[in-house]
Coordinates of C-alpha atoms and ligand atoms in Angstrom, one line a residue:
M1 CA -38.3 -119.9 5.8
C2 CA -38.1 -116.2 7.6
G3 CA -37.6 -113.0 5.4
I4 CA -36.6 -109.5 5.8
V5 CA -37.5 -107.0 4.5
G6 CA -36.6 -102.8 5.2
Y7 CA -36.1 -99.7 3.2
I8 CA -34.6 -96.3 4.3
G9 CA -35.5 -92.9 1.3
K10 CA -38.2 -90.3 1.0
R11 CA -41.3 -92.7 0.2
D12 CA -43.8 -93.9 2.7
V13 CA -42.2 -96.6 3.4
A14 CA -45.6 -98.9 5.0
P15 CA -46.9 -100.1 1.7
L16 CA -43.6 -100.6 0.1
L17 CA -42.4 -102.9 3.1
L18 CA -45.7 -104.7 3.0
E19 CA -45.2 -105.2 -0.9
G20 CA -42.1 -106.6 -0.1
L21 CA -43.2 -109.2 2.7
Q22 CA -45.6 -110.1 -0.7
R23 CA -43.0 -111.1 -2.7
L24 CA -41.4 -113.0 0.4
E25 CA -44.4 -114.9 0.8
Y26 CA -43.6 -118.0 -1.3
R27 CA -40.7 -118.8 1.0
G28 CA -42.9 -120.0 3.9
Y29 CA -43.9 -118.3 7.2
D30 CA -46.6 -118.3 9.9
S31 CA -46.5 -114.6 11.4
A32 CA -45.1 -111.3 9.8
G33 CA -44.4 -107.9 11.4
I34 CA -43.3 -104.6 10.8
V35 CA -41.8 -101.5 12.4
I36 CA -41.0 -98.3 11.2
T37 CA -40.0 -94.6 12.5
G38 CA -42.4 -92.0 13.0
K39 CA -41.6 -88.8 11.9
A40 CA -39.0 -86.7 13.9
A41 CA -37.1 -83.5 13.1
A42 CA -33.6 -84.1 11.9
G43 CA -31.0 -84.8 14.6
R44 CA -33.8 -85.7 17.3
P45 CA -35.1 -88.9 18.6
G46 CA -37.9 -90.5 16.5
T47 CA -40.5 -93.1 17.8
L48 CA -40.4 -96.6 16.7
K49 CA -44.2 -97.7 15.5
M50 CA -45.0 -101.7 15.3
V51 CA -47.2 -103.9 14.2
K52 CA -47.5 -107.7 14.7
A53 CA -49.9 -110.5 13.7
K54 CA -50.0 -114.6 13.4
G55 CA -50.7 -115.8 10.0
R56 CA -50.6 -114.3 6.5
V57 CA -49.0 -110.6 5.7
R58 CA -52.5 -109.7 4.5
E59 CA -53.7 -110.4 8.1
L60 CA -50.9 -107.4 8.9
E61 CA -52.0 -105.4 6.9
S62 CA -55.6 -105.3 8.0
R63 CA -53.7 -104.3 11.7
V64 CA -51.9 -101.5 10.4
P65 CA -54.4 -98.0 11.3
K66 CA -54.1 -95.5 8.6
R67 CA -52.0 -93.5 10.7
F68 CA -48.6 -95.4 10.3
A69 CA -46.3 -93.0 8.3
G70 CA -42.8 -92.6 8.3
T71 CA -39.7 -93.2 5.4
T72 CA -37.7 -95.7 7.2
G73 CA -38.5 -99.1 8.1
I74 CA -37.8 -103.2 8.7
A75 CA -40.6 -105.6 8.4
H76 CA -40.2 -109.5 8.4
T77 CA -42.1 -113.2 8.1
R78 CA -41.2 -115.8 10.6
W79 CA -41.1 -119.5 10.0
A80 CA -41.5 -120.7 13.8
T81 CA -38.2 -122.1 15.6
H82 CA -38.1 -120.6 19.2
G83 CA -41.9 -120.7 20.3
A84 CA -45.3 -121.3 18.3
P85 CA -46.6 -118.9 15.9
S86 CA -47.9 -115.9 18.1
D87 CA -48.6 -112.2 17.6
E88 CA -45.8 -112.2 20.9
N89 CA -43.2 -114.6 18.9
A90 CA -43.6 -112.8 15.5
H91 CA -40.7 -110.4 14.5
P92 CA -39.8 -107.5 15.4
H93 CA -38.8 -107.9 18.1
M94 CA -38.1 -104.3 20.9
D95 CA -36.3 -103.8 24.0
A96 CA -38.6 -102.8 27.0
E97 CA -37.7 -98.4 26.1
N98 CA -39.4 -99.1 22.4
K99 CA -35.9 -97.8 21.5
V100 CA -34.5 -100.7 19.6
A101 CA -36.1 -102.8 16.9
V102 CA -34.7 -106.5 15.7
V103 CA -35.9 -108.6 12.5
H104 CA -33.5 -111.5 12.5
N105 CA -33.5 -114.6 10.3
G106 CA -31.0 -117.8 11.3
I107 CA -31.0 -119.7 15.0
I108 CA -29.4 -117.8 17.8
D109 CA -27.6 -121.3 19.7
N110 CA -26.7 -120.0 22.9
A111 CA -30.4 -118.1 23.2
S112 CA -31.6 -120.2 26.1
E113 CA -28.1 -119.1 28.1
L114 CA -28.1 -115.3 27.3
R115 CA -31.8 -115.2 28.0
T116 CA -31.2 -116.6 31.8
R117 CA -28.0 -114.2 32.2
L118 CA -30.3 -111.2 30.7
T119 CA -33.3 -112.7 33.2
A120 CA -30.9 -112.3 36.3
D121 CA -30.2 -108.9 35.1
G122 CA -33.9 -108.2 35.3
V123 CA -34.7 -107.7 31.7
V124 CA -38.4 -108.9 31.2
F125 CA -39.1 -111.0 27.6
L126 CA -42.0 -110.6 26.3
S127 CA -41.3 -113.7 23.6
E128 CA -40.2 -117.1 24.1
T129 CA -38.0 -116.1 21.0
D130 CA -34.1 -116.3 20.4
T131 CA -34.5 -113.0 18.6
E132 CA -35.2 -111.2 21.7
V133 CA -32.2 -112.1 23.4
L134 CA -30.6 -110.1 20.6
T135 CA -32.9 -106.9 21.1
H136 CA -32.2 -106.7 24.9
L137 CA -28.0 -107.1 24.1
I138 CA -28.1 -104.5 21.9
A139 CA -30.7 -102.2 23.4
R140 CA -28.0 -102.8 26.6
A141 CA -24.8 -102.3 24.8
Q142 CA -22.7 -99.4 26.0
A143 CA -21.0 -98.4 22.7
D144 CA -21.4 -95.1 21.4
T145 CA -22.7 -95.8 17.9
L146 CA -25.6 -98.1 16.3
E147 CA -23.4 -100.3 14.3
E148 CA -21.1 -100.5 17.7
K149 CA -24.0 -101.2 19.7
V150 CA -24.8 -104.1 17.2
R151 CA -21.2 -105.3 17.1
E152 CA -21.1 -105.5 20.6
A153 CA -24.5 -107.5 21.2
L154 CA -22.8 -109.8 18.2
R155 CA -20.2 -110.7 20.2
H156 CA -22.0 -112.7 23.1
V157 CA -24.3 -114.2 20.1
E158 CA -23.6 -118.2 18.8
G159 CA -25.1 -119.0 15.7
T160 CA -26.5 -118.2 12.3
Y161 CA -28.6 -114.3 11.4
G162 CA -29.5 -112.1 8.9
V163 CA -30.5 -109.1 11.0
A164 CA -31.8 -105.7 10.5
V165 CA -31.9 -103.1 13.5
L166 CA -33.7 -99.7 13.7
H167 CA -32.7 -97.6 16.9
A168 CA -35.3 -94.6 17.5
D169 CA -31.9 -92.4 18.6
F170 CA -30.3 -93.6 15.5
N171 CA -32.9 -92.7 13.2
D172 CA -31.1 -91.9 9.8
R173 CA -30.2 -95.8 9.3
I174 CA -30.8 -99.2 9.2
V175 CA -27.9 -101.8 10.4
V176 CA -27.7 -105.2 9.1
A177 CA -25.4 -107.8 9.6
R178 CA -25.2 -111.4 8.3
N179 CA -23.8 -115.1 9.3
G180 CA -24.9 -118.1 7.5
S181 CA -28.4 -116.2 6.2
P182 CA -28.5 -114.4 3.8
V183 CA -29.0 -110.1 3.6
V184 CA -28.7 -108.4 0.2
L185 CA -28.5 -104.7 0.1
G186 CA -31.1 -103.2 -2.9
I187 CA -29.0 -99.7 -4.1
G188 CA -31.5 -96.8 -5.1
E189 CA -31.6 -93.4 -6.1
K190 CA -31.3 -91.4 -2.6
E191 CA -33.3 -94.6 -1.0
M192 CA -32.1 -98.1 -0.1
F193 CA -33.5 -101.5 0.4
V194 CA -32.3 -104.3 2.6
A195 CA -33.9 -107.8 2.3
S196 CA -33.0 -111.4 2.5
D197 CA -34.1 -112.5 -0.7
V198 CA -33.8 -110.3 -4.2
A199 CA -37.4 -111.4 -4.8
A200 CA -38.2 -108.3 -2.5
L201 CA -36.0 -106.1 -3.9
V202 CA -36.3 -106.4 -8.3
A203 CA -39.5 -104.2 -8.4
H204 CA -37.8 -101.1 -6.9
T205 CA -33.9 -102.0 -7.8
R206 CA -31.8 -104.1 -9.6
Q207 CA -28.5 -103.1 -8.1
V208 CA -27.5 -105.1 -5.1
V209 CA -25.0 -106.1 -3.0
T210 CA -24.5 -109.4 -1.7
L211 CA -23.3 -109.0 2.2
D212 CA -20.9 -112.4 3.0
D213 CA -20.8 -114.0 6.3
G214 CA -18.9 -111.7 9.4
E215 CA -20.1 -108.7 7.1
M216 CA -22.2 -105.5 8.0
A217 CA -24.0 -102.9 6.2
T218 CA -25.0 -99.5 7.2
L219 CA -28.2 -97.8 5.1
K220 CA -28.4 -94.4 5.0
A221 CA -31.0 -93.1 2.8
D222 CA -28.6 -91.3 -0.1
D223 CA -25.8 -93.7 1.0
F224 CA -24.2 -97.1 2.6
R225 CA -21.2 -98.7 3.8
T226 CA -20.3 -102.3 4.6
Y227 CA -17.2 -103.6 7.0
T228 CA -16.6 -106.7 9.1
T229 CA -18.2 -107.6 12.4
E230 CA -15.0 -106.8 13.6
G231 CA -15.3 -102.6 12.4
S232 CA -12.8 -103.3 9.1
T233 CA -14.3 -101.6 5.9
T234 CA -15.0 -103.9 3.1
T235 CA -15.4 -103.1 -0.6
A236 CA -19.0 -103.6 -2.2
T237 CA -19.5 -103.4 -6.1
P238 CA -23.0 -103.0 -6.9
T239 CA -23.9 -106.2 -9.0
T240 CA -27.3 -106.3 -11.7
V241 CA -29.8 -109.0 -10.6
E242 CA -30.6 -110.7 -14.4
W243 CA -33.8 -111.1 -13.7
E244 CA -36.7 -108.5 -14.1
A245 CA -39.2 -107.6 -11.5
E246 CA -42.0 -109.9 -13.9
S247 CA -40.5 -113.1 -13.5
Y248 CA -41.3 -113.0 -10.3
D249 CA -45.2 -112.5 -10.7
M250 CA -47.6 -115.5 -11.9
G251 CA -47.8 -114.2 -15.6
G252 CA -51.5 -115.6 -16.3
H253 CA -51.0 -118.5 -14.2
D254 CA -53.0 -119.6 -11.0
T255 CA -50.2 -120.8 -9.4
Y256 CA -46.2 -120.4 -9.7
M257 CA -46.2 -124.2 -9.9
H258 CA -48.3 -123.9 -12.8
K259 CA -46.0 -121.2 -14.3
E260 CA -42.9 -122.6 -13.6
I261 CA -44.2 -126.2 -14.5
S262 CA -44.9 -124.7 -18.2
E263 CA -41.6 -122.1 -18.5
Q264 CA -39.5 -125.3 -18.8
A265 CA -39.2 -125.5 -22.6
D266 CA -37.6 -121.9 -22.4
A267 CA -35.7 -123.0 -19.2
V268 CA -33.8 -125.5 -20.7
D269 CA -33.1 -123.7 -24.1
R270 CA -31.4 -121.0 -21.4
V271 CA -29.0 -123.4 -19.7
L272 CA -27.9 -124.9 -23.2
R273 CA -27.8 -121.5 -24.5
G274 CA -24.2 -120.4 -25.8
R275 CA -22.5 -123.7 -23.9
I276 CA -22.6 -126.0 -27.0
D277 CA -18.9 -126.5 -29.1
D278 CA -20.6 -129.0 -32.2
R279 CA -16.7 -128.3 -33.5
F280 CA -15.3 -130.6 -31.0
S281 CA -19.2 -132.0 -29.6
T282 CA -18.4 -131.4 -26.5
V283 CA -19.4 -127.9 -24.4
H284 CA -18.3 -125.1 -22.5
L285 CA -18.8 -124.7 -18.7
G286 CA -17.1 -120.8 -17.7
G287 CA -17.0 -121.2 -14.4
L288 CA -15.7 -124.5 -13.1
N289 CA -12.6 -123.1 -12.6
L290 CA -11.3 -126.9 -13.6
D291 CA -9.0 -127.2 -16.3
A292 CA -8.6 -130.4 -18.8
R293 CA -5.4 -131.8 -16.3
E294 CA -7.1 -131.5 -13.0
A295 CA -10.7 -132.9 -14.8
R296 CA -8.6 -136.0 -15.5
G297 CA -7.0 -136.3 -12.5
V298 CA -10.7 -136.6 -11.0
R299 CA -11.4 -140.2 -9.3
R300 CA -14.8 -139.6 -7.6
I301 CA -17.0 -137.6 -7.6
K302 CA -19.4 -137.2 -4.8
I303 CA -22.5 -134.9 -5.4
L304 CA -24.6 -133.2 -2.3
G305 CA -28.0 -131.6 -1.9
C306 CA -31.4 -132.2 -0.2
G307 CA -34.6 -133.0 -1.4
T308 CA -35.5 -132.3 -5.2
S309 CA -31.6 -131.1 -5.5
Y310 CA -30.5 -134.5 -4.3
H311 CA -32.8 -136.2 -6.3
A312 CA -31.4 -134.1 -9.5
G313 CA -27.9 -135.0 -8.1
Q314 CA -28.5 -138.8 -8.0
I315 CA -29.5 -138.3 -11.7
G316 CA -26.3 -136.3 -11.9
A317 CA -24.0 -139.2 -10.8
Q318 CA -25.7 -141.7 -13.2
L319 CA -24.9 -139.4 -16.4
I320 CA -21.6 -138.5 -15.1
E321 CA -21.3 -142.7 -14.8
E322 CA -22.4 -142.9 -18.1
L323 CA -20.9 -140.6 -19.8
A324 CA -17.8 -139.4 -18.2
R325 CA -16.8 -143.1 -16.7
I326 CA -16.2 -141.5 -13.0
P327 CA -17.3 -143.4 -10.5
A328 CA -19.9 -140.9 -8.5
D329 CA -22.8 -140.8 -6.4
A330 CA -25.3 -138.4 -4.5
E331 CA -25.8 -138.1 -0.6
P332 CA -28.3 -135.8 1.2
A333 CA -26.0 -133.2 2.3
S334 CA -27.9 -132.9 5.4
E335 CA -26.5 -136.7 6.7
F336 CA -23.2 -136.1 4.9
R337 CA -22.3 -133.3 7.2
Y338 CA -22.7 -135.3 10.2
R339 CA -21.6 -138.5 10.0
N340 CA -17.8 -137.0 9.8
P341 CA -17.1 -138.1 6.1
V342 CA -13.7 -139.9 4.7
V343 CA -12.1 -136.5 2.6
D344 CA -10.6 -137.7 -0.5
P345 CA -7.9 -135.3 -2.0
D346 CA -8.9 -137.2 -5.4
T347 CA -12.5 -136.6 -5.2
L348 CA -14.4 -133.3 -7.0
Y349 CA -17.3 -132.5 -4.1
V350 CA -20.2 -130.9 -6.5
A351 CA -23.1 -129.2 -4.3
V352 CA -26.2 -128.8 -5.8
S353 CA -29.4 -126.1 -4.4
Q354 CA -31.8 -123.9 -6.4
S355 CA -31.5 -121.5 -3.9
G356 CA -27.8 -121.7 -3.1
E357 CA -29.2 -121.1 0.8
T358 CA -30.0 -124.4 2.3
Y359 CA -27.8 -124.8 5.3
D360 CA -27.1 -128.3 5.3
V361 CA -25.4 -128.1 2.0
L362 CA -23.6 -125.1 2.9
A363 CA -22.9 -126.8 6.2
A364 CA -21.4 -129.7 4.1
V365 CA -19.8 -127.2 1.6
Q366 CA -18.0 -125.7 4.4
E367 CA -16.9 -128.4 6.0
L368 CA -15.3 -129.9 3.1
K369 CA -13.6 -126.7 2.0
R370 CA -12.2 -126.9 5.4
K371 CA -10.9 -130.2 4.8
G372 CA -9.1 -128.3 2.0
A373 CA -11.6 -130.4 -1.1
R374 CA -12.3 -128.9 -4.4
V375 CA -15.9 -128.3 -4.6
L376 CA -18.3 -126.8 -7.8
G377 CA -21.8 -125.3 -6.8
V378 CA -24.8 -126.5 -9.3
V379 CA -27.1 -123.7 -8.3
N380 CA -29.9 -121.7 -9.5
V381 CA -29.7 -118.1 -7.4
V382 CA -27.1 -115.8 -8.5
G383 CA -24.5 -114.7 -6.6
S384 CA -26.1 -117.2 -3.3
A385 CA -23.8 -118.4 -0.8
I386 CA -23.0 -121.5 -2.0
A387 CA -22.5 -120.4 -5.5
R388 CA -19.9 -118.2 -3.3
E389 CA -18.3 -120.7 -1.0
A390 CA -17.6 -123.1 -3.8
D391 CA -14.2 -123.4 -5.7
G392 CA -16.3 -122.9 -8.9
G393 CA -19.1 -124.3 -10.6
T394 CA -22.1 -123.5 -13.0
Y395 CA -25.7 -122.0 -12.5
V396 CA -28.7 -123.6 -14.2
H397 CA -30.2 -120.8 -15.1
A398 CA -33.7 -121.7 -14.7
G399 CA -35.0 -118.2 -14.0
P400 CA -36.6 -117.3 -11.0
E401 CA -38.8 -120.2 -8.7
V402 CA -41.1 -119.2 -6.5
C403 CA -43.6 -122.4 -5.5
V404 CA -41.8 -124.2 -2.4
V405 CA -42.1 -127.4 -5.1
S406 CA -39.4 -127.1 -7.4
T407 CA -39.9 -128.2 -10.8
K408 CA -38.1 -126.4 -13.3
C409 CA -35.1 -126.1 -11.3
F410 CA -35.3 -129.9 -10.5
T411 CA -35.0 -130.3 -15.0
N412 CA -32.7 -128.0 -15.3
T413 CA -30.6 -129.2 -12.5
V414 CA -30.1 -132.5 -14.5
V415 CA -29.9 -130.9 -17.9
A416 CA -26.7 -129.3 -15.7
F417 CA -25.4 -131.9 -14.6
A418 CA -25.8 -133.3 -18.6
L419 CA -23.7 -130.8 -20.0
L420 CA -21.1 -131.5 -16.6
A421 CA -20.9 -134.6 -17.4
L422 CA -20.8 -134.2 -21.1
H423 CA -18.1 -131.6 -20.5
L424 CA -16.0 -134.5 -18.4
G425 CA -16.6 -137.6 -20.8
R426 CA -15.3 -135.7 -23.9
I427 CA -12.0 -134.7 -21.6
R428 CA -11.8 -138.3 -20.9
D429 CA -13.0 -141.3 -22.8
L430 CA -16.4 -140.2 -24.4
S431 CA -16.1 -140.6 -28.1
V432 CA -16.7 -137.6 -30.8
A433 CA -19.6 -139.5 -32.3
D434 CA -21.3 -140.5 -28.7
G435 CA -20.8 -136.5 -27.4
K436 CA -22.2 -135.5 -31.0
R437 CA -25.3 -137.8 -30.1
I438 CA -25.3 -136.2 -26.6
I439 CA -25.8 -132.6 -27.9
D440 CA -28.0 -133.6 -30.4
G441 CA -30.5 -135.5 -27.5
L442 CA -29.9 -131.6 -25.4
R443 CA -31.0 -130.1 -28.6
R444 CA -34.0 -131.8 -28.4
L445 CA -35.2 -131.6 -25.0
P446 CA -37.2 -128.1 -25.4
E447 CA -39.6 -129.3 -27.9
Q448 CA -39.8 -132.5 -26.9
I449 CA -40.7 -130.8 -23.6
S450 CA -43.4 -128.6 -24.9
E451 CA -44.7 -132.1 -26.5
I452 CA -44.9 -133.4 -23.0
L453 CA -46.9 -130.4 -21.8
A454 CA -49.7 -130.1 -25.1
N455 CA -50.7 -133.2 -23.1
E456 CA -52.1 -131.5 -20.0
D457 CA -55.7 -131.9 -20.2
E458 CA -54.9 -135.7 -20.5
I459 CA -53.1 -135.8 -17.2
K460 CA -55.2 -133.5 -15.9
R461 CA -57.9 -136.7 -16.5
L462 CA -55.7 -139.2 -15.1
A463 CA -55.1 -137.4 -11.8
A464 CA -58.4 -137.3 -11.6
E465 CA -58.7 -140.8 -11.8
Y466 CA -56.5 -141.5 -9.1
A467 CA -57.0 -138.9 -6.8
D468 CA -59.0 -141.2 -4.3
A469 CA -55.5 -143.0 -3.4
K470 CA -54.6 -142.8 0.3
S471 CA -51.2 -144.1 -1.2
M472 CA -48.8 -144.5 -4.3
M473 CA -46.0 -146.7 -5.0
F474 CA -43.3 -145.0 -7.4
I475 CA -41.1 -147.7 -9.0
G476 CA -38.1 -147.2 -11.6
R477 CA -35.0 -149.1 -12.2
V478 CA -31.3 -147.4 -12.4
R479 CA -31.9 -144.3 -14.5
G480 CA -35.7 -144.7 -13.3
Y481 CA -35.3 -145.0 -10.0
P482 CA -34.5 -141.4 -9.1
V483 CA -37.2 -140.1 -11.4
A484 CA -39.8 -142.0 -9.4
R485 CA -38.2 -140.5 -6.0
E486 CA -38.7 -136.9 -7.3
A487 CA -42.1 -137.8 -8.0
S488 CA -42.9 -139.4 -4.9
L489 CA -41.3 -136.6 -3.6
K490 CA -43.3 -134.2 -6.0
L491 CA -47.0 -136.0 -5.5
K492 CA -46.9 -136.3 -1.2
E493 CA -45.5 -132.2 -0.9
V494 CA -47.9 -130.9 -3.1
S495 CA -51.3 -133.1 -2.3
Y496 CA -50.5 -134.8 1.0
I497 CA -51.2 -137.8 -0.6
H498 CA -48.1 -140.3 1.4
A499 CA -45.8 -141.9 -1.4
E500 CA -43.3 -144.6 -1.6
A501 CA -40.6 -144.4 -4.1
Y502 CA -38.5 -148.2 -4.6
P503 CA -36.0 -149.6 -7.3
A504 CA -38.5 -151.7 -9.4
S505 CA -35.9 -154.2 -8.3
E506 CA -36.5 -154.1 -4.6
L507 CA -40.4 -154.8 -4.7
K508 CA -40.3 -158.8 -4.2
H509 CA -37.9 -157.8 -1.2
G510 CA -40.7 -156.6 0.8
P511 CA -43.3 -153.4 -0.8
L512 CA -45.0 -156.0 -2.7
A513 CA -46.9 -157.3 0.4
L514 CA -48.6 -153.9 0.3
I515 CA -49.9 -153.9 -3.0
E516 CA -53.5 -154.2 -3.6
P517 CA -55.8 -152.2 -5.1
A518 CA -56.2 -149.2 -3.1
M519 CA -52.6 -148.8 -3.6
P520 CA -51.8 -147.5 -6.8
T521 CA -48.3 -147.8 -8.9
V522 CA -46.8 -145.2 -10.6
A523 CA -44.1 -146.9 -12.7
I524 CA -41.9 -145.4 -15.0
V525 CA -40.8 -147.6 -17.9
P526 CA -37.8 -146.2 -20.4
D527 CA -37.6 -148.2 -23.6
D528 CA -33.8 -149.3 -22.6
D529 CA -32.2 -152.3 -22.2
L530 CA -34.1 -153.0 -18.8
L531 CA -37.7 -152.4 -20.9
E532 CA -38.6 -156.3 -19.8
K533 CA -37.2 -156.1 -16.5
N534 CA -39.7 -153.4 -16.1
R535 CA -42.4 -154.8 -17.5
A536 CA -42.1 -158.3 -15.3
A537 CA -42.6 -155.5 -12.4
M538 CA -45.7 -154.8 -13.6
E539 CA -46.7 -158.0 -14.3
E540 CA -45.8 -159.0 -10.6
I541 CA -48.3 -156.0 -9.6
K542 CA -51.0 -156.9 -11.5
A543 CA -50.6 -160.1 -10.5
R544 CA -52.0 -158.7 -7.0
S545 CA -54.7 -156.7 -8.6
G546 CA -52.5 -153.2 -8.4
R547 CA -53.2 -150.6 -10.7
I548 CA -50.5 -149.1 -12.5
L549 CA -50.0 -145.9 -14.1
A550 CA -47.1 -146.1 -16.8
V551 CA -45.1 -143.3 -18.0
A552 CA -42.9 -144.4 -20.9
H553 CA -42.2 -144.5 -24.3
Q554 CA -45.0 -146.6 -25.9
V555 CA -48.1 -147.5 -24.3
Q556 CA -48.0 -150.4 -21.9
E557 CA -50.0 -153.6 -22.1
K558 CA -49.6 -154.3 -18.3
A559 CA -50.6 -151.3 -17.2
D560 CA -54.0 -149.4 -16.8
H561 CA -52.8 -146.1 -18.3
T562 CA -49.8 -145.0 -20.0
I563 CA -48.6 -141.3 -20.3
V564 CA -46.5 -141.7 -23.5
V565 CA -43.5 -139.2 -23.5
P566 CA -41.2 -138.8 -26.2
K567 CA -37.8 -140.4 -26.8
N568 CA -34.6 -139.1 -26.4
E569 CA -31.1 -140.5 -25.7
N570 CA -31.5 -143.5 -23.2
E571 CA -28.8 -141.3 -20.9
L572 CA -31.6 -138.5 -21.2
D573 CA -34.9 -140.0 -20.6
P574 CA -34.8 -138.9 -17.2
I575 CA -34.7 -135.5 -18.0
L576 CA -38.2 -136.0 -19.4
M577 CA -39.9 -138.9 -18.0
G578 CA -40.3 -136.6 -14.4
I579 CA -42.2 -133.9 -16.3
P580 CA -45.3 -135.4 -16.8
L581 CA -45.7 -136.6 -13.2
Q582 CA -45.0 -132.5 -11.9
L583 CA -48.6 -131.8 -13.5
F584 CA -50.0 -135.3 -12.1
A585 CA -48.8 -134.1 -8.7
Y586 CA -50.1 -130.4 -9.6
H587 CA -53.7 -131.7 -11.1
T588 CA -53.9 -134.4 -8.0
A589 CA -53.4 -131.5 -5.3
L590 CA -55.7 -128.9 -7.3
A591 CA -58.6 -131.3 -7.6
M592 CA -58.0 -131.7 -3.6
G593 CA -58.4 -128.1 -3.1
R594 CA -54.1 -127.9 -1.5
D595 CA -52.8 -124.5 -0.7
I596 CA -49.9 -125.8 -3.9
D597 CA -47.7 -122.7 -4.1
K598 CA -47.1 -122.8 0.0
P599 CA -47.7 -126.8 0.7
R600 CA -48.4 -127.1 4.7
N601 CA -45.4 -127.1 7.1
L602 CA -42.7 -126.7 4.1
A603 CA -40.4 -123.6 3.5
K604 CA -39.0 -122.6 0.1
S605 CA -35.5 -122.1 1.4
V606 CA -34.6 -124.1 4.9
T607 CA -32.1 -121.6 6.0
V608 CA -31.8 -123.5 9.2
E609 CA -31.2 -126.8 10.5
Ligands
M6R701 O1 -33.1 -124.9 -2.3 P1 -32.3 -126.1 -2.5 O2 -32.4 -127.1 -3.9 O3 -30.8 -126.4 -1.8 O4 -33.4 -127.1 -1.5 C1 -33.6 -128.5 -1.4 C2 -34.5 -128.5 -1.2 O5 -35.3 -128.1 0.5 C3 -35.9 -128.2 -1.9 O6 -35.4 -128.9 -3.3 C4 -36.9 -129.1 -1.4 O7 -37.3 -130.7 -1.0 C5 -38.2 -129.0 -2.6 N1 -39.4 -128.5 -1.6 C6 -38.6 -129.7 -3.2 O8 -39.8 -129.4 -4.4

């Protein structure tokens, strides 16, 4: 989704901002723009210089004139919401006098009402965006300081925003504000940065301050201060970002997706590190804020997430039911928040999100908190909105995930759920022996992941074999079903091949009608108590001349091809069975020449409704 980057200091700002925008490209966008404060004598008004372009950041870069000098500026990558992708609709937006420039993430809900009012007052709009409304409100504000002007304008606005503002008459500062859309300040030596994502900052500073909703900040070259939208001062203590700038680079791979798939053994090692307690055959999850007595009182667990995180939550729910014997289920947060759910005091809610910023998940968490529920977060990005909104939780420690298509975060999130399930299980009825069995299984995962990844050439060959399919079916039973759903999502989002996922048990209730040679099936066939049932489903498909690619623990006779994966404990098998299908989706998309890291129409974090 949209990205913001800003800088104030002594360095030439345009190259810095363009580099920052490049680091935000992964979030998905359709146009970009930059505005800088031109050179001016101290205390005298500066001039704002702006360039915008539909398309990629490199298109913007090619339009930036040679003489574009300045040391303060803000820039943006836009994901269209109000108005099509175009030069005019790209941010920043300026007022008629070119004094105020605004970049904005989020959606202003009452934009059309405000636009009508401003138009009646004689304002001429140059774009179709909601953001331009905010620009004119700031420009027309009567207050004396930029901070007060922004505050005055925001008072009229309903909706979400992460916003950064430059004003030619106040050229020693950038004013920023947050409500529902991330804003992170980067604290440097006599220079300050701002961005919507730490990825744009870490090359320059790892000292950051994440604004809360309802918070604003003024950045000057050698100073910053934070305060609420009501004007009261807040305390902001910088924290250190865990990841080096290199973690955001491609590290010798051709795509981030390939890099991130390849990192999974290390990533899983990281989520396990320091958490296993062999003495009691359990794990410690420091941030849960849920003591043993409270954990015993939990009667039900409801997991909420979107997309891949929702699928990870489905596996998580099964793990919790199996290991802790607590009824658990997962639901898309995007549905949950709209159905006026019954919020039960004995239910523990778990919000799961890689970015920690997905709007539907955040809104579900806020609604739950408002109704008094206890919410845990299972999140990758440290300090993100969902992590901060939750009562406690655990980080999944996958490291930065740049590719829009989630891979290593899925795996690490499922492992984090296994840890949560084991922890809850050992507080309740899971035996020491079973606890030890699961711990041994968890410890085997990194090596087994490396084994799967070592089979990449074979998976690539199989991907080429199936790349002609117009449509594919993915099936699995119980533990295999969420694996099938996630694998089908991976294939469709990165290759654009239509893919359906069904419980294998449901085949004969309808989808079997689709089976024919041109509709191959990927079957998840773990070596567990349902093996024979899965074989029967494959038999039904073969009888209709369907092609089958099985992911299994042993070669399946009924399948045309089998990707054999190492066996772990039954409960942990889903963690491994999806990994070859990430590579399968990747190589299918590669063979088809797709834009792997930035699939069409998708964004990395969906911070709007
Ligand atoms: O950051 P989140 O985990 O909350 O994101 C949720 C989904 O938008 C995300 O998983 C999406 O489905 C990915 N494109 C999947 O690869």
